[in-house]
mmCIF file of C-alpha atoms in Angstrom:
data_model
loop_
_atom_site.group_PDB
_atom_site.id
_atom_site.type_symbol
_atom_site.label_atom_id
_atom_site.label_comp_id
_atom_site.label_asym_id
_atom_site.label_seq_id
_atom_site.Cartn_x
_atom_site.Cartn_y
_atom_site.Cartn_z
ATOM 1 C CA MET A 1 117.414 120.710 87.822
ATOM 2 C CA ALA A 2 117.077 119.609 91.381
ATOM 3 C CA GLU A 3 117.182 121.196 94.392
ATOM 4 C CA GLN A 4 116.659 120.452 98.645
ATOM 5 C CA PHE A 5 115.659 122.681 101.234
ATOM 6 C CA ILE A 6 113.418 122.659 104.241
ATOM 7 C CA LYS A 7 110.345 123.850 105.221
ATOM 8 C CA SER A 8 107.720 123.741 108.466
ATOM 9 C CA ALA A 9 104.367 122.228 107.593
ATOM 10 C CA ARG A 10 101.198 125.165 107.541
ATOM 11 C CA ARG A 11 97.986 124.677 107.878
ATOM 12 C CA THR A 12 96.348 125.605 104.677
ATOM 13 C CA GLY A 13 92.262 124.551 104.963
ATOM 14 C CA THR A 14 92.514 120.760 106.060
ATOM 15 C CA SER A 15 95.469 120.241 104.789
ATOM 16 C CA LEU A 16 99.298 121.113 105.015
ATOM 17 C CA GLY A 17 100.939 123.585 102.745
ATOM 18 C CA ILE A 18 104.954 123.518 101.719
ATOM 19 C CA SER A 19 105.733 127.409 99.961
ATOM 20 C CA ILE A 20 108.859 126.664 97.411
ATOM 21 C CA PRO A 21 111.141 129.556 98.231
ATOM 22 C CA LYS A 22 111.724 132.626 96.019
ATOM 23 C CA GLU A 23 114.995 131.732 95.695
ATOM 24 C CA ILE A 24 113.936 128.051 93.777
ATOM 25 C CA VAL A 25 111.114 129.269 92.076
ATOM 26 C CA GLU A 26 113.381 131.715 90.141
ATOM 27 C CA LEU A 27 116.299 129.500 89.776
ATOM 28 C CA LEU A 28 114.112 126.799 88.617
ATOM 29 C CA GLY A 29 111.454 129.091 86.535
ATOM 30 C CA ILE A 30 108.325 128.353 88.297
ATOM 31 C CA GLY A 31 105.360 129.599 87.873
ATOM 32 C CA GLU A 32 101.741 129.291 88.521
ATOM 33 C CA GLY A 33 100.316 126.305 87.558
ATOM 34 C CA ASP A 34 103.284 124.371 86.388
ATOM 35 C CA PHE A 35 103.377 121.099 87.764
ATOM 36 C CA VAL A 36 106.939 119.804 90.414
ATOM 37 C CA ARG A 37 108.024 116.420 91.058
ATOM 38 C CA ILE A 38 107.757 116.466 94.896
ATOM 39 C CA SER A 39 109.432 113.692 97.637
ATOM 40 C CA ILE A 40 108.336 114.030 101.110
ATOM 41 C CA GLU A 41 111.085 113.466 103.883
ATOM 42 C CA LYS A 42 109.821 113.721 107.665
ATOM 43 C CA VAL A 43 112.974 115.851 109.679
ATOM 44 C CA LYS A 44 113.831 116.004 112.856
ATOM 45 C CA LYS A 45 113.675 119.871 113.887
ATOM 46 C CA ASN A 46 116.550 120.835 113.955
ATOM 47 C CA ALA A 47 118.312 119.210 110.735
ATOM 48 C CA ARG A 48 118.965 122.909 108.907
#
């Protein structure tokens, strides 16, 4: 199952991070330490 969402990248130390919304975590049964496949595409700010 694949889900899509738009989030802004946030600074975490010297890297950028993106949080996964709680609804998606619960829907997909994702837990800490699980591996996930991520596809990244930059979108315009008003694309929501």
